[in-house]
Amino acid sequence: MAEPTLVVEDLRTWFHTRAGIVKAVDGVSFSVAPGRIMGLVGESGSGKSVTGFSIMGLIDPPGRVVSGRILFGGRDLATLADDEMRHIRGRRVAMIFQDPMMTLNPVLRIDTQMIEAVQAHERVGREEARRRARDALGQVGIPSPEERLSAYPHQFSGGMRQRVAIAIALLNRVELIIADEPTTALDVTIQGQILFEMQRLARETGTALVWITHDLSVVASLADEVCVMYAGRIVERGGVDDVLDRPAHPYTAGLIGSVPSRNQRGRPLQQIPGVMPSLLALPTGCSFRPRCAYADGACTEDPPLHDFAGGRQARCAHPLSGATP
């Protein structure tokens, strides 16, 4: 088996605020192999995006990576200086942001931005860079890509701007892409097209992909593996079919039960009671304990990590019976 493209080991990213320490990412570990897609799912505030920003070296004060390793190409990204990370971003690792205006400069034409993105990392002529930019726009479903290269970001709709941002991430044939809910603003038809293209990219080029989302249906159709995050920690991980068909953690089961289904027409949707606790005041033991129907005295201790068949893991004192040890 090929060596993983990315290995995250016991990553901790904390924000030191006046109110206290916010442990946004607290002991996260996972790996992604070449050509594989890892889904990172959970409610808003679970630490998904901060995990992605940590990998990219984009954590600003008062936040910082306090411990753990982010191994990519034999190097620990968490130890690299800013100059070294700038040489890696865009050339070997790319990130697709949820807000496309974090990628696009509003006062520059699309062709200027895309050509600069190519030439910043490769010695190619302007015409070749422009051709690659045009092809990338066509790849993400933008009609008349040659004409749209001359447009400015404000001349695109929000969904079209997001497609441009995705195209920029595809320009340099990177080894790893971190995608932070990039299809949220897209209609269902275009979303399906983008998901298909991303799958094809991973399979054909060996690009590893970390897809951050709250949408389980996207993970089910896209990812090979999934990590479920809650309150800064991964509570369950494994193959996407195994986890979604036979969840071991009550939180995972709650997320799946909240998804509308054609098989339950006319029945009220299930929901997870309560809300995610503040990261400044987490309960002792299992963070999910106040919302869990299975919680008892054992859950006041730090939950154990159970191993299941197929390489699956779940952090729970009472894993559900659907999973096979």
Short mmCIF file of C-alpha atoms in Angstrom, two decimals:
data_model
loop_
_atom_site.label_atom_id
_atom_site.label_comp_id
_atom_site.label_asym_id
_atom_site.label_seq_id
_atom_site.Cartn_x
_atom_site.Cartn_y
_atom_site.Cartn_z
CA MET A 1 0.00 0.00 0.00
CA ALA A 2 1.27 3.49 -0.87
CA GLU A 3 2.50 5.77 1.88
CA PRO A 4 -0.14 8.27 3.03
CA THR A 5 0.01 11.70 1.44
CA LEU A 6 -1.03 13.32 4.73
CA VAL A 7 -0.70 12.06 8.30
CA VAL A 8 -2.16 14.12 11.14
CA GLU A 9 -1.05 12.93 14.58
CA ASP A 10 -2.60 14.13 17.85
CA LEU A 11 -3.15 17.65 16.51
CA ARG A 12 -4.11 20.32 19.03
CA THR A 13 -5.00 23.86 17.97
CA TRP A 14 -6.00 26.12 20.83
CA PHE A 15 -7.12 29.75 21.01
CA HIS A 16 -5.88 31.66 24.05
CA THR A 17 -8.59 34.21 24.81
CA ARG A 18 -9.34 36.46 27.75
CA ALA A 19 -12.21 34.17 28.70
CA GLY A 20 -9.96 31.09 28.71
CA ILE A 21 -8.46 28.51 26.37
CA VAL A 22 -10.68 27.38 23.50
CA LYS A 23 -9.57 23.88 22.48
CA ALA A 24 -10.93 24.05 18.95
CA VAL A 25 -8.97 20.97 17.86
CA ASP A 26 -8.00 18.63 20.66
CA GLY A 27 -6.09 15.48 19.77
CA VAL A 28 -7.17 14.87 16.17
CA SER A 29 -5.47 12.07 14.22
CA PHE A 30 -6.13 10.70 10.71
CA SER A 31 -4.35 9.95 7.44
CA VAL A 32 -5.21 10.24 3.75
CA ALA A 33 -3.62 8.06 1.07
CA PRO A 34 -2.94 9.13 -2.53
CA GLY A 35 -6.12 9.11 -4.62
CA ARG A 36 -8.34 8.77 -1.55
CA ILE A 37 -11.02 11.13 -0.25
CA MET A 38 -11.51 11.70 3.48
CA GLY A 39 -14.77 13.27 4.64
CA LEU A 40 -14.62 15.39 7.80
CA VAL A 41 -18.14 15.90 9.13
CA GLY A 42 -19.86 17.39 12.16
CA GLU A 43 -22.02 20.26 13.35
CA SER A 44 -20.91 23.88 13.06
CA GLY A 45 -18.31 24.59 15.73
CA SER A 46 -17.03 21.01 15.90
CA GLY A 47 -13.52 21.97 14.73
CA LYS A 48 -13.65 20.84 11.10
CA SER A 49 -12.55 24.09 9.47
CA VAL A 50 -9.92 24.81 12.13
CA THR A 51 -8.42 21.39 11.36
CA GLY A 52 -8.18 22.36 7.69
CA PHE A 53 -6.67 25.78 8.47
CA SER A 54 -4.16 24.11 10.80
CA ILE A 55 -2.97 21.80 8.02
CA MET A 56 -2.53 24.81 5.71
CA GLY A 57 -0.70 26.86 8.34
CA LEU A 58 -3.39 29.55 8.32
CA ILE A 59 -4.10 29.86 12.04
CA ASP A 60 -3.84 33.47 13.23
CA PRO A 61 -3.32 34.70 16.82
CA PRO A 62 -4.67 34.17 19.39
CA GLY A 63 -4.84 30.65 17.94
CA ARG A 64 -1.86 28.37 17.44
CA VAL A 65 -0.98 24.72 16.97
CA VAL A 66 0.23 23.77 20.44
CA SER A 67 1.18 20.15 19.76
CA GLY A 68 0.94 17.28 17.31
CA ARG A 69 2.39 16.63 13.87
CA ILE A 70 1.16 17.29 10.32
CA LEU A 71 3.27 15.07 8.09
CA PHE A 72 3.29 15.78 4.35
CA GLY A 73 5.99 14.58 1.99
CA GLY A 74 8.22 13.58 4.89
CA ARG A 75 8.03 17.03 6.51
CA ASP A 76 6.12 18.26 9.53
CA LEU A 77 4.11 21.24 8.27
CA ALA A 78 3.49 22.39 11.84
CA THR A 79 7.21 23.22 12.23
CA LEU A 80 7.75 25.09 8.95
CA ALA A 81 8.38 28.82 8.79
CA ASP A 82 5.93 31.06 6.92
CA ASP A 83 8.26 31.36 3.90
CA GLU A 84 8.55 27.58 3.61
CA MET A 85 4.76 27.13 3.82
CA ARG A 86 4.23 29.73 1.07
CA HIS A 87 6.32 27.59 -1.29
CA ILE A 88 4.10 24.58 -0.53
CA ARG A 89 0.68 26.27 -0.67
CA GLY A 90 -0.72 26.37 -4.18
CA ARG A 91 2.10 24.27 -5.62
CA ARG A 92 1.73 21.04 -3.62
CA VAL A 93 -1.22 21.73 -1.31
CA ALA A 94 -4.33 23.78 -2.10
CA MET A 95 -7.37 24.84 -0.12
CA ILE A 96 -10.85 25.61 -1.42
CA PHE A 97 -12.56 28.01 0.99
CA GLN A 98 -16.26 28.14 1.81
CA ASP A 99 -16.31 31.85 0.86
CA PRO A 100 -14.86 32.26 -2.66
CA MET A 101 -13.93 35.89 -1.97
CA MET A 102 -11.23 34.57 0.36
CA THR A 103 -9.60 33.29 -2.84
CA LEU A 104 -10.49 35.96 -5.40
CA ASN A 105 -9.23 39.53 -5.61
CA PRO A 106 -12.23 41.74 -6.47
CA VAL A 107 -10.19 44.27 -8.50
CA LEU A 108 -8.36 41.81 -10.78
CA ARG A 109 -9.72 39.99 -13.81
CA ILE A 110 -10.14 36.22 -13.54
CA ASP A 111 -7.46 35.52 -16.16
CA THR A 112 -4.93 37.69 -14.31
CA GLN A 113 -5.53 35.81 -11.06
CA MET A 114 -5.43 32.35 -12.61
CA ILE A 115 -2.36 33.02 -14.77
CA GLU A 116 -0.51 34.38 -11.73
CA ALA A 117 -1.49 31.27 -9.77
CA VAL A 118 0.15 29.08 -12.43
CA GLN A 119 3.25 31.19 -13.03
CA ALA A 120 3.93 31.64 -9.32
CA HIS A 121 4.83 27.96 -9.10
CA GLU A 122 5.82 26.87 -12.62
CA ARG A 123 7.96 28.32 -15.40
CA VAL A 124 5.40 28.35 -18.18
CA GLY A 125 4.52 31.00 -20.76
CA ARG A 126 1.49 33.23 -20.46
CA GLU A 127 -0.36 31.49 -23.28
CA GLU A 128 0.12 28.05 -21.73
CA ALA A 129 -0.97 29.38 -18.34
CA ARG A 130 -4.04 30.96 -19.95
CA ARG A 131 -4.89 27.69 -21.70
CA ARG A 132 -4.73 25.82 -18.40
CA ALA A 133 -6.92 28.46 -16.78
CA ARG A 134 -9.50 28.17 -19.57
CA ASP A 135 -9.52 24.37 -19.33
CA ALA A 136 -9.95 24.51 -15.55
CA LEU A 137 -12.97 26.81 -15.87
CA GLY A 138 -14.52 24.42 -18.36
CA GLN A 139 -13.79 21.51 -16.04
CA VAL A 140 -15.93 23.04 -13.28
CA GLY A 141 -18.83 23.77 -15.61
CA ILE A 142 -18.43 27.47 -16.41
CA PRO A 143 -19.93 28.14 -19.88
CA SER A 144 -17.87 30.05 -22.48
CA PRO A 145 -14.69 29.81 -20.38
CA GLU A 146 -12.60 31.78 -22.89
CA GLU A 147 -14.91 34.77 -22.58
CA ARG A 148 -15.34 34.51 -18.80
CA LEU A 149 -11.59 34.70 -18.27
CA SER A 150 -11.84 38.42 -19.04
CA ALA A 151 -14.52 39.03 -16.41
CA TYR A 152 -14.13 40.39 -12.88
CA PRO A 153 -15.38 38.49 -9.78
CA HIS A 154 -18.33 40.87 -9.27
CA GLN A 155 -19.63 39.84 -12.72
CA PHE A 156 -20.16 36.27 -11.46
CA SER A 157 -22.90 34.97 -9.18
CA GLY A 158 -21.89 33.53 -5.80
CA GLY A 159 -22.06 29.98 -7.14
CA MET A 160 -20.01 30.88 -10.22
CA ARG A 161 -17.36 32.55 -8.05
CA GLN A 162 -17.12 29.35 -6.03
CA ARG A 163 -16.57 27.37 -9.21
CA VAL A 164 -13.73 29.75 -10.15
CA ALA A 165 -12.17 29.21 -6.71
CA ILE A 166 -12.36 25.43 -7.24
CA ALA A 167 -10.79 25.83 -10.68
CA ILE A 168 -7.85 27.75 -9.18
CA ALA A 169 -7.22 24.89 -6.75
CA LEU A 170 -7.06 22.48 -9.69
CA LEU A 171 -4.56 24.52 -11.73
CA ASN A 172 -1.23 23.22 -10.41
CA ARG A 173 -2.00 19.50 -10.10
CA VAL A 174 -1.41 19.55 -6.36
CA GLU A 175 -0.88 16.44 -4.22
CA LEU A 176 -3.39 17.43 -1.51
CA ILE A 177 -6.57 19.52 -1.54
CA ILE A 178 -8.37 20.72 1.60
CA ALA A 179 -11.96 21.57 0.61
CA ASP A 180 -13.96 23.52 3.22
CA GLU A 181 -17.63 23.07 2.23
CA PRO A 182 -16.96 24.31 -1.32
CA THR A 183 -20.31 23.24 -2.81
CA THR A 184 -22.60 24.86 -0.21
CA ALA A 185 -23.51 27.76 -2.51
CA LEU A 186 -24.03 25.62 -5.62
CA ASP A 187 -27.27 24.21 -6.98
CA VAL A 188 -27.75 20.46 -6.86
CA THR A 189 -26.93 19.86 -10.55
CA ILE A 190 -23.64 21.76 -10.44
CA GLN A 191 -22.81 20.24 -7.06
CA GLY A 192 -23.13 16.77 -8.58
CA GLN A 193 -20.90 17.79 -11.46
CA ILE A 194 -18.22 19.16 -9.12
CA LEU A 195 -18.31 16.05 -6.93
CA PHE A 196 -17.87 13.85 -10.00
CA GLU A 197 -14.93 15.94 -11.22
CA MET A 198 -13.27 15.85 -7.80
CA GLN A 199 -13.63 12.07 -7.63
CA ARG A 200 -12.16 11.74 -11.09
CA LEU A 201 -9.29 14.06 -10.18
CA ALA A 202 -8.43 11.97 -7.12
CA ARG A 203 -8.57 8.67 -9.01
CA GLU A 204 -6.67 9.75 -12.12
CA THR A 205 -3.98 11.98 -10.60
CA GLY A 206 -3.53 10.43 -7.15
CA THR A 207 -4.48 13.69 -5.44
CA ALA A 208 -5.49 13.19 -1.79
CA LEU A 209 -8.60 15.12 -0.76
CA VAL A 210 -9.94 16.18 2.64
CA TRP A 211 -13.58 17.25 2.18
CA ILE A 212 -14.99 19.26 5.10
CA THR A 213 -18.79 19.35 5.25
CA HIS A 214 -21.88 19.06 7.39
CA ASP A 215 -23.78 17.33 4.55
CA LEU A 216 -23.80 13.57 5.03
CA SER A 217 -25.30 13.00 1.58
CA VAL A 218 -22.22 14.61 0.01
CA VAL A 219 -19.92 12.41 2.08
CA ALA A 220 -21.91 9.30 1.18
CA SER A 221 -21.54 9.94 -2.55
CA LEU A 222 -17.97 11.28 -2.53
CA ALA A 223 -15.73 9.98 0.24
CA ASP A 224 -13.88 6.72 0.78
CA GLU A 225 -13.47 7.28 4.51
CA VAL A 226 -15.09 9.55 7.05
CA CYS A 227 -14.12 11.17 10.36
CA VAL A 228 -16.95 12.44 12.56
CA MET A 229 -15.96 15.41 14.76
CA TYR A 230 -17.63 16.72 17.89
CA ALA A 231 -16.36 19.48 20.19
CA GLY A 232 -12.85 19.44 18.75
CA ARG A 233 -12.32 15.67 18.74
CA ILE A 234 -12.88 12.82 16.30
CA VAL A 235 -15.52 10.57 17.86
CA GLU A 236 -15.75 8.03 15.02
CA ARG A 237 -13.82 7.17 11.87
CA GLY A 238 -13.75 4.42 9.29
CA GLY A 239 -14.90 3.46 5.80
CA VAL A 240 -17.78 5.66 4.71
CA ASP A 241 -20.21 2.79 3.99
CA ASP A 242 -19.48 1.07 7.31
CA VAL A 243 -19.86 4.23 9.38
CA LEU A 244 -23.04 5.45 7.68
CA ASP A 245 -24.69 2.01 7.52
CA ARG A 246 -23.69 0.86 11.02
CA PRO A 247 -22.74 3.85 13.20
CA ALA A 248 -20.96 3.00 16.45
CA HIS A 249 -21.15 6.39 18.17
CA PRO A 250 -24.54 7.79 19.29
CA TYR A 251 -23.61 11.20 17.83
CA THR A 252 -23.02 9.68 14.38
CA ALA A 253 -26.35 7.86 14.64
CA GLY A 254 -28.01 11.16 15.58
CA LEU A 255 -26.58 12.94 12.54
CA ILE A 256 -27.76 10.16 10.24
CA GLY A 257 -31.20 10.13 11.85
CA SER A 258 -31.56 13.87 11.22
CA VAL A 259 -31.29 13.47 7.44
CA PRO A 260 -34.66 13.54 5.60
CA SER A 261 -35.52 10.22 3.96
CA ARG A 262 -38.05 9.14 1.34
CA ASN A 263 -38.64 6.02 3.41
CA GLN A 264 -40.06 8.06 6.31
CA ARG A 265 -42.48 10.32 4.48
CA GLY A 266 -44.94 11.98 6.84
CA ARG A 267 -42.95 11.18 9.98
CA PRO A 268 -41.29 13.94 12.05
CA LEU A 269 -37.54 14.22 11.59
CA GLN A 270 -35.40 12.97 14.42
CA GLN A 271 -33.14 15.50 16.06
CA ILE A 272 -30.29 15.50 18.53
CA PRO A 273 -31.52 17.23 21.70
CA GLY A 274 -29.72 20.29 23.01
CA VAL A 275 -26.78 22.11 21.44
CA MET A 276 -23.05 21.62 21.31
CA PRO A 277 -21.50 22.86 24.57
CA SER A 278 -19.21 25.88 24.66
CA LEU A 279 -15.59 24.91 24.11
CA LEU A 280 -14.79 27.10 27.12
CA ALA A 281 -16.95 24.96 29.41
CA LEU A 282 -16.95 21.38 28.18
CA PRO A 283 -18.50 18.75 30.47
CA THR A 284 -16.21 16.27 32.18
CA GLY A 285 -15.67 12.98 30.40
CA CYS A 286 -17.55 12.59 27.12
CA SER A 287 -18.44 15.97 25.60
CA PHE A 288 -21.58 14.46 24.06
CA ARG A 289 -22.84 13.19 27.42
CA PRO A 290 -25.46 15.94 28.10
CA ARG A 291 -27.16 15.16 24.76
CA CYS A 292 -26.82 11.38 24.73
CA ALA A 293 -29.66 8.97 25.53
CA TYR A 294 -27.15 6.26 26.54
CA ALA A 295 -25.13 8.35 29.01
CA ASP A 296 -24.50 7.02 32.52
CA GLY A 297 -21.84 7.26 35.22
CA ALA A 298 -19.19 5.68 33.00
CA CYS A 299 -19.45 8.65 30.64
CA THR A 300 -18.07 11.04 33.26
CA GLU A 301 -14.63 9.57 32.52
CA ASP A 302 -12.66 10.25 29.33
CA PRO A 303 -14.29 7.89 26.79
CA PRO A 304 -12.20 4.94 25.59
CA LEU A 305 -11.33 4.45 21.92
CA HIS A 306 -12.88 1.20 20.66
CA ASP A 307 -11.53 -0.64 17.61
CA PHE A 308 -13.96 -2.39 15.27
CA ALA A 309 -13.67 -4.65 12.24
CA GLY A 310 -12.40 -3.01 9.09
CA GLY A 311 -10.14 -0.55 10.87
CA ARG A 312 -12.99 1.47 12.33
CA GLN A 313 -12.74 3.35 15.63
CA ALA A 314 -15.24 5.07 17.92
CA ARG A 315 -14.66 7.06 21.12
CA CYS A 316 -17.55 5.98 23.35
CA ALA A 317 -18.16 4.08 26.58
CA HIS A 318 -21.31 2.50 25.09
CA PRO A 319 -20.76 1.93 21.34
CA LEU A 320 -23.89 0.96 19.47
CA SER A 321 -24.45 -2.72 18.69
CA GLY A 322 -24.57 -2.14 14.91
CA ALA A 323 -20.77 -2.06 14.77
CA THR A 324 -18.78 -5.30 14.86
CA PRO A 325 -15.82 -5.48 17.30
#
